[in-house]
XYZ file of C-alpha atoms in Angstrom:
472
model
C -22.532 -111.197 37.880
C -21.639 -108.308 40.203
C -18.418 -107.742 38.295
C -20.287 -107.497 34.998
C -22.725 -104.972 36.491
C -19.949 -102.781 37.941
C -18.033 -102.921 34.674
C -21.166 -102.118 32.688
C -22.106 -99.148 34.867
C -18.531 -97.830 34.680
C -18.472 -97.966 30.888
C -21.993 -96.539 30.713
C -20.928 -93.535 32.797
C -17.748 -93.142 30.734
C -19.784 -93.155 27.529
C -22.204 -90.549 28.872
C -19.549 -88.102 30.038
C -16.800 -88.636 27.480
C -19.091 -88.394 24.449
C -20.887 -85.346 25.821
C -17.603 -83.618 26.610
C -16.262 -84.316 23.111
C -19.487 -83.119 21.518
C -19.533 -80.050 23.747
C -15.978 -79.086 22.799
C -16.780 -79.625 19.113
C -19.919 -77.514 19.480
C -17.856 -74.691 20.981
C -15.552 -74.684 17.952
C -18.507 -74.846 15.567
C -20.285 -72.050 17.438
C -17.282 -69.798 16.819
C -17.479 -70.571 13.092
C -21.264 -70.498 12.663
C -24.017 -68.057 13.569
C -26.941 -68.485 16.012
C -29.311 -68.445 12.988
C -27.599 -71.493 11.477
C -27.609 -73.347 14.790
C -31.279 -72.544 15.300
C -32.372 -73.798 11.875
C -30.659 -77.162 12.386
C -31.905 -77.388 15.996
C -35.469 -76.966 14.757
C -34.986 -79.825 12.294
C -33.556 -81.982 15.093
C -36.663 -81.356 17.194
C -38.764 -83.113 14.544
C -36.172 -85.865 14.094
C -35.838 -86.577 17.831
C -39.600 -86.981 18.216
C -39.905 -89.384 15.261
C -36.818 -91.323 16.326
C -38.494 -92.409 19.585
C -40.963 -94.482 17.544
C -38.162 -96.645 16.163
C -35.597 -96.559 18.970
C -37.852 -97.418 21.906
C -40.352 -100.168 22.446
C -39.251 -103.200 20.453
C -35.707 -103.180 21.827
C -37.155 -103.110 25.347
C -39.584 -105.864 24.360
C -36.652 -108.072 23.309
C -34.900 -107.466 26.629
C -38.058 -108.282 28.566
C -38.691 -111.543 26.669
C -36.492 -114.183 28.327
C -37.118 -116.906 25.717
C -36.148 -114.693 22.760
C -34.477 -116.400 19.816
C -33.057 -115.596 16.377
C -36.519 -115.258 14.852
C -37.419 -112.575 17.407
C -34.250 -110.590 16.697
C -34.652 -110.848 12.933
C -38.341 -109.933 13.065
C -37.544 -106.775 15.047
C -34.702 -105.911 12.667
C -36.985 -106.172 9.621
C -39.665 -104.172 11.423
C -37.199 -101.431 12.416
C -35.928 -101.183 8.856
C -39.481 -100.835 7.543
C -40.268 -98.231 10.194
C -37.089 -96.294 9.438
C -37.763 -96.155 5.705
C -41.462 -95.434 6.254
C -40.857 -92.624 8.732
C -38.268 -91.060 6.446
C -40.645 -91.238 3.464
C -43.306 -89.439 5.495
C -40.776 -86.843 6.687
C -39.438 -86.335 3.141
C -42.923 -85.714 1.747
C -44.000 -83.511 4.652
C -40.789 -81.441 4.758
C -42.157 -78.565 2.593
C -45.360 -78.454 4.650
C -43.476 -78.478 7.959
C -41.128 -75.768 6.728
C -44.023 -73.538 5.696
C -45.885 -74.136 8.963
C -42.769 -73.192 10.912
C -42.269 -70.191 8.661
C -38.856 -71.154 7.281
C -39.116 -72.580 3.717
C -35.332 -73.047 3.631
C -35.699 -75.831 6.235
C -37.027 -78.253 3.598
C -33.613 -79.446 2.398
C -32.190 -79.533 5.939
C -35.094 -81.669 7.178
C -34.731 -84.057 4.246
C -30.991 -84.470 4.707
C -30.965 -84.796 8.481
C -33.969 -87.132 8.306
C -31.721 -89.804 6.770
C -30.735 -90.524 10.372
C -34.069 -92.342 10.715
C -32.873 -94.967 8.230
C -29.290 -95.096 9.526
C -30.353 -95.626 13.143
C -32.875 -98.334 12.208
C -29.934 -100.549 11.201
C -28.508 -100.660 14.732
C -31.466 -100.970 17.132
C -31.188 -104.760 17.475
C -27.398 -104.703 17.761
C -27.597 -102.125 20.552
C -30.199 -104.259 22.297
C -27.960 -107.328 22.154
C -25.057 -105.325 23.598
C -27.247 -104.084 26.456
C -28.492 -107.614 27.148
C -24.843 -108.707 27.395
C -24.019 -105.655 29.572
C -21.450 -104.685 26.927
C -21.389 -100.914 27.336
C -17.682 -100.897 26.508
C -18.371 -101.523 22.823
C -21.044 -98.821 22.737
C -18.711 -96.376 24.482
C -15.961 -96.998 21.929
C -18.386 -96.662 19.020
C -19.874 -93.433 20.357
C -16.455 -91.883 21.028
C -15.119 -92.755 17.577
C -18.258 -91.379 15.968
C -18.114 -88.165 18.020
C -14.415 -87.559 17.270
C -14.495 -88.236 13.534
C -17.815 -86.525 12.797
C -16.833 -83.545 14.931
C -13.503 -83.117 13.149
C -15.077 -83.321 9.689
C -17.865 -80.911 10.710
C -15.299 -78.346 11.874
C -13.524 -78.574 8.498
C -16.853 -78.155 6.678
C -17.814 -75.154 8.812
C -14.377 -73.569 8.263
C -14.911 -73.914 4.508
C -18.196 -72.030 4.733
C -20.701 -74.870 4.375
C -22.957 -73.345 7.034
C -25.894 -75.458 8.199
C -24.715 -78.442 6.162
C -21.685 -78.704 8.454
C -24.030 -79.534 11.345
C -26.103 -81.865 9.159
C -22.951 -83.714 8.066
C -21.835 -83.995 11.693
C -25.153 -85.585 12.691
C -25.229 -88.020 9.759
C -21.575 -89.065 10.070
C -21.816 -89.480 13.834
C -24.695 -91.961 13.507
C -23.236 -93.671 10.430
C -19.770 -94.230 11.967
C -21.260 -95.380 15.274
C -23.590 -97.786 13.456
C -20.769 -99.266 11.342
C -18.539 -99.785 14.385
C -21.317 -101.512 16.348
C -22.128 -103.726 13.339
C -18.490 -104.835 13.204
C -18.148 -105.386 16.950
C -21.569 -106.863 17.733
C -20.932 -109.790 15.345
C -24.615 -110.344 14.680
C -26.090 -110.178 11.213
C -29.817 -110.453 10.457
C -31.241 -113.373 8.529
C -34.108 -111.193 7.223
C -36.710 -113.501 8.729
C -40.057 -112.176 9.907
C -42.878 -113.708 11.933
C -46.258 -112.052 12.426
C -46.838 -114.152 15.520
C -43.609 -112.945 17.124
C -44.388 -109.376 16.045
C -47.819 -109.480 17.732
C -46.403 -110.766 21.016
C -43.664 -108.124 21.043
C -46.014 -105.349 19.921
C -48.340 -105.932 22.871
C -45.494 -104.919 25.171
C -43.864 -102.320 22.920
C -46.705 -100.062 21.850
C -47.427 -98.804 25.393
C -43.789 -97.924 25.892
C -43.594 -96.263 22.470
C -46.625 -94.098 23.236
C -45.217 -93.165 26.649
C -41.787 -92.255 25.260
C -43.361 -90.411 22.327
C -45.374 -88.181 24.661
C -42.278 -87.599 26.802
C -40.189 -86.774 23.714
C -42.773 -84.240 22.528
C -42.746 -82.614 25.962
C -38.939 -82.594 26.147
C -38.735 -80.803 22.802
C -41.640 -78.432 23.406
C -39.497 -75.422 24.359
C -37.231 -75.754 21.332
C -40.238 -76.288 19.077
C -42.144 -73.308 20.481
C -39.111 -71.008 20.256
C -38.454 -72.115 16.676
C -42.093 -71.945 15.613
C -43.064 -68.610 17.184
C -39.775 -66.730 17.183
C -36.579 -66.799 15.107
C -33.912 -69.424 14.383
C -31.367 -67.076 15.986
C -33.307 -67.079 19.274
C -33.546 -70.879 19.162
C -29.807 -71.105 18.550
C -29.113 -68.824 21.525
C -31.498 -70.803 23.741
C -29.961 -74.183 22.818
C -26.405 -72.922 23.417
C -27.329 -71.575 26.852
C -29.130 -74.793 27.783
C -26.131 -76.918 26.760
C -23.916 -75.175 29.345
C -26.415 -75.805 32.127
C -27.038 -79.436 31.151
C -23.355 -80.374 30.905
C -22.408 -78.788 34.212
C -25.309 -79.708 36.491
C -27.920 -82.073 35.042
C -25.396 -84.828 34.370
C -24.118 -84.731 37.957
C -27.647 -84.929 39.335
C -28.677 -87.781 37.033
C -25.574 -89.870 37.815
C -26.092 -89.546 41.589
C -29.804 -90.349 41.383
C -28.966 -93.691 39.732
C -27.258 -94.635 42.999
C -30.055 -93.196 45.130
C -32.829 -95.255 43.552
C -31.700 -98.770 44.600
C -30.764 -97.557 48.101
C -34.197 -96.042 48.610
C -35.783 -99.284 47.382
C -33.818 -101.253 49.989
C -35.235 -99.024 52.750
C -38.857 -99.098 51.603
C -39.999 -100.704 54.874
C -38.534 -97.838 56.950
C -40.132 -94.555 55.833
C -38.126 -92.390 58.211
C -34.833 -93.889 57.080
C -35.876 -93.267 53.487
C -36.445 -89.625 54.378
C -33.002 -89.373 55.969
C -31.367 -90.992 52.944
C -33.263 -88.741 50.527
C -32.190 -85.611 52.397
C -28.566 -86.754 52.303
C -28.645 -87.323 48.564
C -30.338 -83.979 47.895
C -27.998 -81.981 50.130
C -24.788 -83.722 49.008
C -25.716 -83.247 45.347
C -26.660 -79.609 45.992
C -23.258 -79.152 47.656
C -21.664 -79.670 44.230
C -24.365 -78.409 41.881
C -25.423 -75.158 43.591
C -21.996 -73.454 43.465
C -21.657 -74.507 39.815
C -25.005 -72.893 39.032
C -24.153 -69.689 40.894
C -20.734 -69.592 39.245
C -22.307 -69.973 35.799
C -24.738 -67.159 36.531
C -22.065 -64.740 37.733
C -19.484 -65.611 35.065
C -21.964 -66.124 32.221
C -20.828 -63.102 30.204
C -17.053 -63.697 30.193
C -17.641 -67.451 29.744
C -19.831 -66.999 26.663
C -17.717 -64.254 25.106
C -14.425 -66.133 25.617
C -15.672 -69.524 24.430
C -18.202 -68.504 21.786
C -17.258 -64.901 20.826
C -19.490 -61.833 21.047
C -21.936 -62.980 18.354
C -23.413 -65.257 21.052
C -23.749 -62.442 23.582
C -27.532 -62.824 23.418
C -27.428 -66.181 25.216
C -25.825 -64.712 28.378
C -29.103 -63.742 30.052
C -30.733 -66.980 28.904
C -27.946 -68.988 30.568
C -28.457 -67.045 33.794
C -32.184 -67.789 33.764
C -31.933 -71.512 32.947
C -29.402 -71.891 35.770
C -32.211 -70.964 38.170
C -34.099 -74.018 36.906
C -31.209 -76.207 38.063
C -31.787 -75.322 41.729
C -35.253 -76.900 41.603
C -34.175 -79.731 39.285
C -31.994 -81.296 42.000
C -34.863 -81.676 44.459
C -37.429 -82.769 41.886
C -35.170 -85.491 40.466
C -34.574 -87.186 43.820
C -38.172 -86.771 44.993
C -39.395 -88.680 41.931
C -37.225 -91.652 42.947
C -39.498 -92.165 45.941
C -42.346 -93.351 43.684
C -40.212 -96.271 42.480
C -39.093 -97.110 46.011
C -42.584 -97.164 47.504
C -44.244 -98.740 44.470
C -46.845 -95.961 44.221
C -46.818 -95.815 40.437
C -50.452 -94.636 40.552
C -49.356 -91.481 42.343
C -46.424 -91.179 39.948
C -48.833 -91.124 36.998
C -51.104 -88.701 38.811
C -48.200 -86.401 39.607
C -46.860 -86.576 36.056
C -50.273 -85.693 34.609
C -50.725 -82.706 36.906
C -47.219 -81.404 36.191
C -47.597 -81.731 32.415
C -50.999 -80.001 32.351
C -49.697 -77.090 34.433
C -46.502 -76.815 32.382
C -48.270 -76.794 29.012
C -50.774 -74.212 30.286
C -47.983 -71.896 31.444
C -46.053 -72.335 28.175
C -49.123 -71.477 26.095
C -49.663 -68.318 28.135
C -45.984 -67.355 28.002
C -45.809 -67.654 24.206
C -48.115 -64.678 23.805
C -46.044 -62.601 26.247
C -42.846 -62.809 24.223
C -39.592 -64.748 24.104
C -38.292 -63.331 27.391
C -41.360 -64.501 29.307
C -41.177 -67.911 27.638
C -37.630 -68.402 28.933
C -38.575 -67.177 32.419
C -41.588 -69.502 32.440
C -39.175 -72.408 32.874
C -38.290 -71.118 36.334
C -41.956 -70.901 37.344
C -42.644 -74.404 35.997
C -39.595 -75.840 37.781
C -40.665 -74.237 41.068
C -44.238 -75.565 40.794
C -43.008 -79.049 39.834
C -40.694 -79.134 42.854
C -43.572 -78.216 45.186
C -45.780 -80.928 43.630
C -42.995 -83.540 43.863
C -42.321 -82.606 47.508
C -46.047 -82.867 48.270
C -46.197 -86.454 47.009
C -42.976 -87.282 48.856
C -44.554 -86.082 52.087
C -47.586 -88.305 51.450
C -45.309 -91.314 50.986
C -42.506 -90.929 53.548
C -43.629 -87.942 55.671
C -40.739 -85.722 54.537
C -42.001 -82.152 54.294
C -41.128 -79.444 51.785
C -39.817 -77.274 54.614
C -37.426 -80.015 55.750
C -36.002 -80.234 52.235
C -35.604 -76.454 51.947
C -34.031 -76.289 55.397
C -31.471 -78.970 54.424
C -30.195 -77.084 51.359
C -30.471 -73.543 52.795
C -26.904 -73.429 54.228
C -25.575 -74.618 50.863
C -27.557 -71.983 49.001
C -26.317 -69.252 51.368
C -22.690 -70.367 50.988
C -23.038 -70.515 47.202
C -24.619 -67.038 47.169
C -21.809 -65.566 49.281
C -19.331 -67.243 46.940
C -21.165 -65.622 44.026
C -20.731 -62.194 45.647
C -17.011 -62.791 46.118
C -16.624 -63.958 42.523
C -18.560 -60.959 41.214
C -16.479 -58.420 43.153
C -13.064 -59.935 42.416
C -13.690 -60.759 38.751
C -14.915 -57.208 38.064
C -11.576 -55.832 39.244
C -10.167 -56.828 35.851
C -10.981 -55.744 32.302
C -9.717 -58.696 30.255
C -12.416 -61.347 29.876
C -10.066 -64.304 30.180
C -8.617 -62.864 33.411
C -12.155 -62.300 34.733
C -12.900 -65.940 34.031
C -9.732 -67.318 35.614
C -9.995 -65.122 38.716
C -13.690 -65.922 39.033
C -13.177 -69.693 38.876
C -10.313 -69.822 41.383
C -11.834 -67.297 43.807
C -15.088 -69.241 43.672
C -13.447 -72.570 44.479
C -11.384 -71.121 47.330
C -14.140 -69.005 48.925
C -16.777 -71.749 48.701
C -14.427 -74.380 50.145
C -13.505 -72.068 53.043
C -17.161 -71.335 53.785
C -18.120 -75.017 53.752
C -15.118 -75.883 55.943
C -15.683 -73.048 58.442
C -19.388 -73.789 58.949
C -19.009 -77.554 58.410
C -21.754 -77.610 55.780
C -22.827 -81.191 54.968
C -20.026 -82.504 57.200
C -17.530 -80.932 54.783
C -14.902 -80.305 57.489
C -14.782 -83.919 58.634
C -14.623 -85.089 55.028
C -11.586 -82.880 54.350
C -9.829 -83.865 57.560
C -10.387 -87.559 56.865
C -8.874 -87.097 53.404
C -5.841 -85.315 54.834
C -5.281 -88.019 57.425
């Protein structure tokens, strides 16, 4: 059993990183061939698609996993239901596409929405198969399918973009990625539906699923709110610039934080009877993660201009300042992510709901106010929201395990100082050169060397002992 879990987690992590890296590299090539306006128009269509997709992708799959006495009739009933939902949701999207396009102020989005919406039908074919693979802890098959889909769709999209197909290149990439992944999983999963359906089974599964669907739907709407607001109130070009900047920050820092917090959660649960030990463990996870993430964030902020211009060309120059701002969000994201694990460890889901409600109300209020102050203020509002959310999360952590906000700030302060000094060194040395690629290379290497020396000299987070143990 333990071997299956370790193997499953390993393949799950490999899928997460490998697919995102492939997609990120492909997106860099496409960004050099396409304009921010094109990226923004497709991103706006994906906002609508991602929200609708949660209705079909979540809920019934989880219900199947939760039901221990599931049988073939359950699987087939869910498959038929997902197919009906997929077709139904696409029909609604197809009919509403002109209305949505007019509301958003971009009539040309109608055809893009209708084409990219076909993903709703494609993905409905594979929900049950994915569920069966997860039940069997077979993340290896999903990793292979996702990688093949990312490689092939990315390559074809690059060819389409090179031939001047514009937004359709991104639409084709999305459709082919899901279609290839679905076909591969169908072949490997070796399960084929019998097209049976039972209302009794549907009712029992629905009682569990609808709450989860509603919860995920609300979360999906919130997750897409910034992209939707930028696209609805500003221009597709600004949305394209925002999404490109956010992708750099997510790939470099959010993934690291999320992977580490998966390990933190079960360890905190094991120590739920010892509040002080939980506090010590939480501080260690926050500080050790910050030790890696903070210098990456500072490095991205300092080297944002040469990084964007070298990788994306000067037509994406407008996303430089956005990247610098969203990196500030990452500093608070580390603390908030680990603080929220405490709710699961202590079992205070009532406080978790209370905290989530307060954070969402405050965030939406700030976003509404920022919209009327312009695009720049909307981007900066993320920093204010992240700061407030961190304070709220730390407050609830203190109520549960008596770990104060000041103790958390004090733990990461040496790391933040070292990263800031590193940023100064990188800024000074990189600006000694004119060529952008040289700026980037010098900045990266000077950052690694100066930050490592600072951490070693002041033994930040026991860095010196860690290095010496490695050398011995």
